Coordinates of C-alpha atoms in Angstrom, one line a residue:
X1 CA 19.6 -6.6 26.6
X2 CA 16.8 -7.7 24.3
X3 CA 14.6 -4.8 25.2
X4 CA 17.6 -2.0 24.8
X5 CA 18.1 -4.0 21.3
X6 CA 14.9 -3.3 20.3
X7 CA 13.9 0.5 21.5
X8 CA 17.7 0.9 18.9
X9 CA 15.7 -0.5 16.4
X10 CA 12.3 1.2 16.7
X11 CA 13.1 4.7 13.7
X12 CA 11.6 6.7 17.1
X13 CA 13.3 6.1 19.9
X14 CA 16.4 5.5 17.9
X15 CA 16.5 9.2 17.3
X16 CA 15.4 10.3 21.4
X17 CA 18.5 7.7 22.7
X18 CA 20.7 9.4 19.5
X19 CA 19.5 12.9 21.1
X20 CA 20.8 12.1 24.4
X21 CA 24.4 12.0 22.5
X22 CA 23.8 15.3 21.3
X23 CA 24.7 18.7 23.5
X24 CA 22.4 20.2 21.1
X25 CA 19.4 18.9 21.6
X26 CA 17.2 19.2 24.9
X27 CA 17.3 15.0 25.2
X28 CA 21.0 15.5 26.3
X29 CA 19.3 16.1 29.8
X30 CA 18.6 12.4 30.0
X31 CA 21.6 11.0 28.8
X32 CA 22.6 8.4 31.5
X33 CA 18.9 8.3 32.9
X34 CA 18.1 4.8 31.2
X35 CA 15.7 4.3 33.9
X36 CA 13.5 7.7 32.6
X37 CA 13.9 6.7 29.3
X38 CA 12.5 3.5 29.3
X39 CA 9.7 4.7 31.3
X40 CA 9.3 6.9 28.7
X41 CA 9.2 4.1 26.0
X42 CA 6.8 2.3 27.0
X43 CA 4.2 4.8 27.8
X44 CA 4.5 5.6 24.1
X45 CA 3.9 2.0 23.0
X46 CA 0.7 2.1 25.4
X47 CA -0.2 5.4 23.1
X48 CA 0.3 3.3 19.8
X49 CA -1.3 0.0 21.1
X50 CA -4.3 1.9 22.0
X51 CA -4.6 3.5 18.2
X52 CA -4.7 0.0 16.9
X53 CA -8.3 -1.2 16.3
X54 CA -8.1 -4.4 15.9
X55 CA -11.9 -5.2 15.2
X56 CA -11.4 -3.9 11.7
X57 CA -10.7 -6.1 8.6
X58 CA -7.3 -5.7 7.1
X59 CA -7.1 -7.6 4.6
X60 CA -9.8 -10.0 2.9
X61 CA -9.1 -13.0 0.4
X62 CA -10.9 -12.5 -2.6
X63 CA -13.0 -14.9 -2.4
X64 CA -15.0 -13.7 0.5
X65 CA -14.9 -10.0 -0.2
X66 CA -18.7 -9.8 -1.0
X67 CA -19.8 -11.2 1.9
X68 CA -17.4 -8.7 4.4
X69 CA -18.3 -5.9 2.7
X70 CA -21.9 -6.6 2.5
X71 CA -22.5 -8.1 6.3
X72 CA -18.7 -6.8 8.0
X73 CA -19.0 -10.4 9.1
X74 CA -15.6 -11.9 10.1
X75 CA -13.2 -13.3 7.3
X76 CA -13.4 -16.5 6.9
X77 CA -9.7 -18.7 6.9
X78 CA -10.8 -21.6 5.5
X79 CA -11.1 -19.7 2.0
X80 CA -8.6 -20.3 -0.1
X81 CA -6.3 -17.6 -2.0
X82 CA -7.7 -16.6 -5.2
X83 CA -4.4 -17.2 -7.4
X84 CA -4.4 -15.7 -10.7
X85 CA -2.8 -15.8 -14.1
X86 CA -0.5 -12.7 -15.1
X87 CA 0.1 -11.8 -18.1
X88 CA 3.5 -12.1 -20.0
X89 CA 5.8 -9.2 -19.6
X90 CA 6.5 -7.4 -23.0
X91 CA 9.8 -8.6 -23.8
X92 CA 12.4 -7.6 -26.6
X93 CA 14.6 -11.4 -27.8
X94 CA 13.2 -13.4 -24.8
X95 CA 14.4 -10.5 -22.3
X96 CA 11.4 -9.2 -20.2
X97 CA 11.4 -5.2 -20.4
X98 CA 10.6 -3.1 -17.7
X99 CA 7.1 -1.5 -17.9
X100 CA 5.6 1.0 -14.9
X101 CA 2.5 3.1 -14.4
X102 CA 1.1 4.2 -11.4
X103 CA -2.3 5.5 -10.5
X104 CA -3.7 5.7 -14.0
X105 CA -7.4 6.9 -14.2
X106 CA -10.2 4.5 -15.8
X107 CA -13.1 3.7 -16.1
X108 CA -13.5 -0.1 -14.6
X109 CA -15.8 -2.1 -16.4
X110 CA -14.6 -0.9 -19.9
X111 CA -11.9 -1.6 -21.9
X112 CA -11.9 1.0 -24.3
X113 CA -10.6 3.3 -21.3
X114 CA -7.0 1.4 -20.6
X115 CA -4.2 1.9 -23.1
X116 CA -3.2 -0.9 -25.2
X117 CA -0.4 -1.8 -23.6
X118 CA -2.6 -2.5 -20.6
X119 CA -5.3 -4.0 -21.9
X120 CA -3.3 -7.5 -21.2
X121 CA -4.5 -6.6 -17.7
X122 CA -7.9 -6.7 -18.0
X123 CA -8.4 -10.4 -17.3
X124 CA -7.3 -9.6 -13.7
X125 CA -9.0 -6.9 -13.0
X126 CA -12.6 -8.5 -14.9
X127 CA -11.7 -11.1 -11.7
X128 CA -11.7 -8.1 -9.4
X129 CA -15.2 -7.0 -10.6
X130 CA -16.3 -10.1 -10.3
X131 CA -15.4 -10.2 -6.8
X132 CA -15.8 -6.5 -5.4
X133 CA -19.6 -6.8 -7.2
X134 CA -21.2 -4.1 -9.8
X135 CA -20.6 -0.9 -7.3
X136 CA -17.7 0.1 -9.0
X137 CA -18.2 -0.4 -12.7
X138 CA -18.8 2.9 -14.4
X139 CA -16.6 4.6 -12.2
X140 CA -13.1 6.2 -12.6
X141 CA -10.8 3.4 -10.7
X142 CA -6.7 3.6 -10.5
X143 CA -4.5 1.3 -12.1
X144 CA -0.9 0.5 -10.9
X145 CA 1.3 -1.7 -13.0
X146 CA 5.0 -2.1 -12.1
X147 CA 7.0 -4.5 -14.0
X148 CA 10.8 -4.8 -13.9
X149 CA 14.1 -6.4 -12.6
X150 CA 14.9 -6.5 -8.8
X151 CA 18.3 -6.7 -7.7
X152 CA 19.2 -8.5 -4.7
X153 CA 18.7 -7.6 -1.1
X154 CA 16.4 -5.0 -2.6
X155 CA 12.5 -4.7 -2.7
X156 CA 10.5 -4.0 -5.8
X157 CA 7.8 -1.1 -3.7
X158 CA 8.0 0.5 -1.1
X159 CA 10.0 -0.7 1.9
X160 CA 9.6 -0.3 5.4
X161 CA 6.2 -0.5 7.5
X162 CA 3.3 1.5 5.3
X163 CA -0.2 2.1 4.7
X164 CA -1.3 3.9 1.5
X165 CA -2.7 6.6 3.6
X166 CA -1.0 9.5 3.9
X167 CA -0.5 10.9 7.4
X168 CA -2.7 13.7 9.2
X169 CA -3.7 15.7 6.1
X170 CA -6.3 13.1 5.8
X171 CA -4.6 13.2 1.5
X172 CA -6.5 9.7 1.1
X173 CA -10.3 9.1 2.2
X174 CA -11.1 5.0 2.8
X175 CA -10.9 3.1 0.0
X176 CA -10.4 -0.4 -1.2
X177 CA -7.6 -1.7 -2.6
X178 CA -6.8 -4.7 -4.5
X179 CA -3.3 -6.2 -4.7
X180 CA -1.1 -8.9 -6.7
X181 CA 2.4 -9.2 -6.4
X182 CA 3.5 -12.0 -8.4
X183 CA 7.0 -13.4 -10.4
X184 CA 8.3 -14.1 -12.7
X185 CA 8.8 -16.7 -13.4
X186 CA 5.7 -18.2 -11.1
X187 CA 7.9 -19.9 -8.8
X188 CA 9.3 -16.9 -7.1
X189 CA 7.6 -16.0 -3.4
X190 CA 5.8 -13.2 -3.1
X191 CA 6.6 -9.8 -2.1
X192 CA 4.4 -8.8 -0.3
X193 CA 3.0 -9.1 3.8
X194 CA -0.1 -8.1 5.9
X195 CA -0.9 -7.8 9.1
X196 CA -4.7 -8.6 9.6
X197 CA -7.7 -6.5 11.2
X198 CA -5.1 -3.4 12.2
X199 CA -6.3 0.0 11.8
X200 CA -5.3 3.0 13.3
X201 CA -5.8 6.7 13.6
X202 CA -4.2 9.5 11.7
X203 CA -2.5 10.9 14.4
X204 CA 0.3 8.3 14.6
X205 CA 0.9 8.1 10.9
X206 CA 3.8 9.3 9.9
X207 CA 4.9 11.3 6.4
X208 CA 2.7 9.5 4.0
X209 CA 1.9 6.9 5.9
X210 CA 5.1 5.6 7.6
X211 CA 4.2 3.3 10.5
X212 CA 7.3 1.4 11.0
X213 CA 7.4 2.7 14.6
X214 CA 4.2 0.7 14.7
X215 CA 6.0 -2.7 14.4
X216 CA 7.2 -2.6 18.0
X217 CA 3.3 -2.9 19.2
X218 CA 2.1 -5.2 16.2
X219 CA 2.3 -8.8 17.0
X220 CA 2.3 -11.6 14.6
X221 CA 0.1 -14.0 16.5
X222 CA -1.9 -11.2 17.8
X223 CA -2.6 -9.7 14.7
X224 CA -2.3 -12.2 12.1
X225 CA 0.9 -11.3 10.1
X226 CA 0.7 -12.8 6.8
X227 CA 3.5 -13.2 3.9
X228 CA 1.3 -13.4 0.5
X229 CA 1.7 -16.5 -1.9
X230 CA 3.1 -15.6 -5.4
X231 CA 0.6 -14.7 -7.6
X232 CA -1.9 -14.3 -5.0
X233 CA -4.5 -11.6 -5.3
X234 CA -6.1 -9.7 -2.0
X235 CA -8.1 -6.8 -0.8
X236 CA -7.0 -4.8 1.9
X237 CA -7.9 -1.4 2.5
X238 CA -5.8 2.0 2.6
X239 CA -5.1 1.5 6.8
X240 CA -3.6 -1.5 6.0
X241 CA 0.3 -2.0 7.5
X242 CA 2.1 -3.8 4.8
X243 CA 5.9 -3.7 3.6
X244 CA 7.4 -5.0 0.3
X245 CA 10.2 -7.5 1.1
X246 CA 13.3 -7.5 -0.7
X247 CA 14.2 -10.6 -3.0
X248 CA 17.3 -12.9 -2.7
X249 CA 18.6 -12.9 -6.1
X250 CA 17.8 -11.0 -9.4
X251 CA 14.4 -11.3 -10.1
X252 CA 11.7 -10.0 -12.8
X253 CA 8.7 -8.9 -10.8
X254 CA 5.3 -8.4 -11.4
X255 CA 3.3 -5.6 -9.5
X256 CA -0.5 -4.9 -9.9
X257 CA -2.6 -3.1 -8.0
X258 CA -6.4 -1.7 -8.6
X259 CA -7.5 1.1 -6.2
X260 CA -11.3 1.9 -6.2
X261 CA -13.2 5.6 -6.1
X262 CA -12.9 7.1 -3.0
X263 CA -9.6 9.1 -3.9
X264 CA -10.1 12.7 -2.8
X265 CA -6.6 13.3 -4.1
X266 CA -4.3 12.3 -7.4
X267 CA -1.1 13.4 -7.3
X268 CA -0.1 15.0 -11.2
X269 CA 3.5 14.8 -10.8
X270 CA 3.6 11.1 -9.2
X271 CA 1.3 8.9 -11.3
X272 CA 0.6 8.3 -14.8
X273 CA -2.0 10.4 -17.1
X274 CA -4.3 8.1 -19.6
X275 CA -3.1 8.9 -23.2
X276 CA -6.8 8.4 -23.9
X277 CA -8.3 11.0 -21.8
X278 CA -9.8 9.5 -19.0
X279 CA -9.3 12.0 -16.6
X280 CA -9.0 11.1 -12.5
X281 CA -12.1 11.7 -10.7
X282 CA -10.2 13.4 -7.9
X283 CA -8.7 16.3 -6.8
X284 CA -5.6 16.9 -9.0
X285 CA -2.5 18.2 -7.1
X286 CA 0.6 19.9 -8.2
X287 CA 4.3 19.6 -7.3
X288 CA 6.3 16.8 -5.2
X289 CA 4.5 15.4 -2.7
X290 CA 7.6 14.6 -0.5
X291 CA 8.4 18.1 -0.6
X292 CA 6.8 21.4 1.0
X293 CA 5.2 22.9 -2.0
X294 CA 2.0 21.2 -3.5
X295 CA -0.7 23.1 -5.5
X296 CA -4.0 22.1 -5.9
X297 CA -6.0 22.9 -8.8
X298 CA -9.4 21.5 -9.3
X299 CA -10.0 23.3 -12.5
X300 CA -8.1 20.8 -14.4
X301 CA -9.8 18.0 -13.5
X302 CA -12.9 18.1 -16.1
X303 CA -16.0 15.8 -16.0
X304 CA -14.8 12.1 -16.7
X305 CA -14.9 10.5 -19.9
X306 CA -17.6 7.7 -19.7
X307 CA -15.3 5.7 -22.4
X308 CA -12.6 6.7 -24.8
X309 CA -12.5 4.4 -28.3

């Protein structure tokens, strides 16, 4: 019973056993053949266990970043979480107001190149420098800042199973990622969860990086599943399964996430232009990317700024 609960639950062979239901579709053949079916299941989990590589790092605490990325030796779990200050939301009487950009182009290591309304940032990610090294200074990075009210029962990002990686159009090349989900006020849990050391293949990602199919093969033991303290900040890369969780009463979140270089693609239409000029150092495309129609156009991404006063 626990096993038929569970392939009902699983977004994939939800929709084979819903097909058997359906005269339409050529699953109808197996309706009744439970037997075939689940014989059928778990060869596919074998297929999705067998993407998993589970000798790569997932995630990293800050405070040993460095050292992973400069031997690939093992994590170490006896470092602590590097917990950080936020900043105050901007608020109007007392009320925090909502406040959102996402993917915004700058140049890390300089100031001048982030908008003043995020320059109240630039503590946190002067502590992400300080971990990820020199590399990256110079360099056109991405800033995501999501601030705003959660209602309950709902999630603040995206929900479901995910990696930042899109799925076989290989949209995303490997980057590093740097993460802080915190509340407001500091007492609220955070948002987000990791599972450690997974990576996995394009070929089982689905649109844009779905992989909730994936949670019937990941194990929490196995794979060290890990909920995030508030206020925490992490590195993980962009083949990392994560999920936002949703909150249990109304609650002002914090987001803030710093992605590195190695973006072959920035989506126009989905994140945020600098009012200062910085200009992605990317790929710029066109259009909705959860529709069927995307342009690209490298034309209009010109040589980046080096600062902007």
């Amino acid at each position: 019973m626990a096993a038929k609960k569970a392939w009902w639950t699983n977004p994939v062979f939800h929709q084979v056993i819903l097909g058997t239901y359906d005269d339409g579709s050529p699953f109808a053949r197996l309706r009744g053949c439970s037997h075939i079916l689940e014989m059928i299941f778990h060869r596919l989990l074998d297929v999705w266990r067998s993407h998993l590589d589970t000798d790569m790092v997932g995630y990293v605490k800050l405070e040993w970043v460095r050292r992973i990325l400069r031997t690939r030796s093992p994590r170490n779990d006896a470092a602590g979480p590097r917990l950080i200050e936020f900043p105050p939301p901007n608020d109007i009487d007392g009320d925090p107001q909502p406040f959102h950009v996402n993917m915004m182009p700058f140049i890390l290591g300089d100031e001048r190149s982030l908008p003043e309304s995020c320059r109240r940032y630039q503590p946190i990610i002067l502590q992400c420098i300080r971990c990820l090294g020199h590399n990256e200074e110079g360099k056109v990075n991405y800033l995501t800042i999501h601030e705003g009210w959660v209602e309950p029962d709902r999630s603040q990002r995206r929900e479901g199973l995910h990696v930042e990686a899109s799925g076989g159009d290989g949209f995303v090349d490997q980057n590093i990622e740097v993460h802080w989900g915190g509340g407001y006020p500091r007492s609220k849990p955070s948002l987000w969860r990791h599972f450690h050391g997974v990576h996995h293949s394009r070929g089982i990602r689905g649109p844009f990086g779905d992989i909730e199919h994936l949670r019937s093969v990941l194990d929490e033991d196995t794979h060290g599943y890990r909920e995030l303290e508030a206020n925490e900040l992490i590195w993980i890369t962009d083949a990392t399964p994560h999920e936002s969780l949703p909150v249990k009463e109304r609650t002002f979140r914090q987001f803030f996430r710093l992605v590195t270089n190695n973006v072959t693609y920035w989506y126009a239409d989905h994140s945020t232009a600098n009012p200062l000029g910085i200009q992605p150092d990317a790929e710029i495309i066109h259009g909705d990317k959860f529709g069927s129609t995307i342009a690209t156009d490298p034309s209009v991404a010109p040589q980046r700024c080096a600062s902007s006063s």
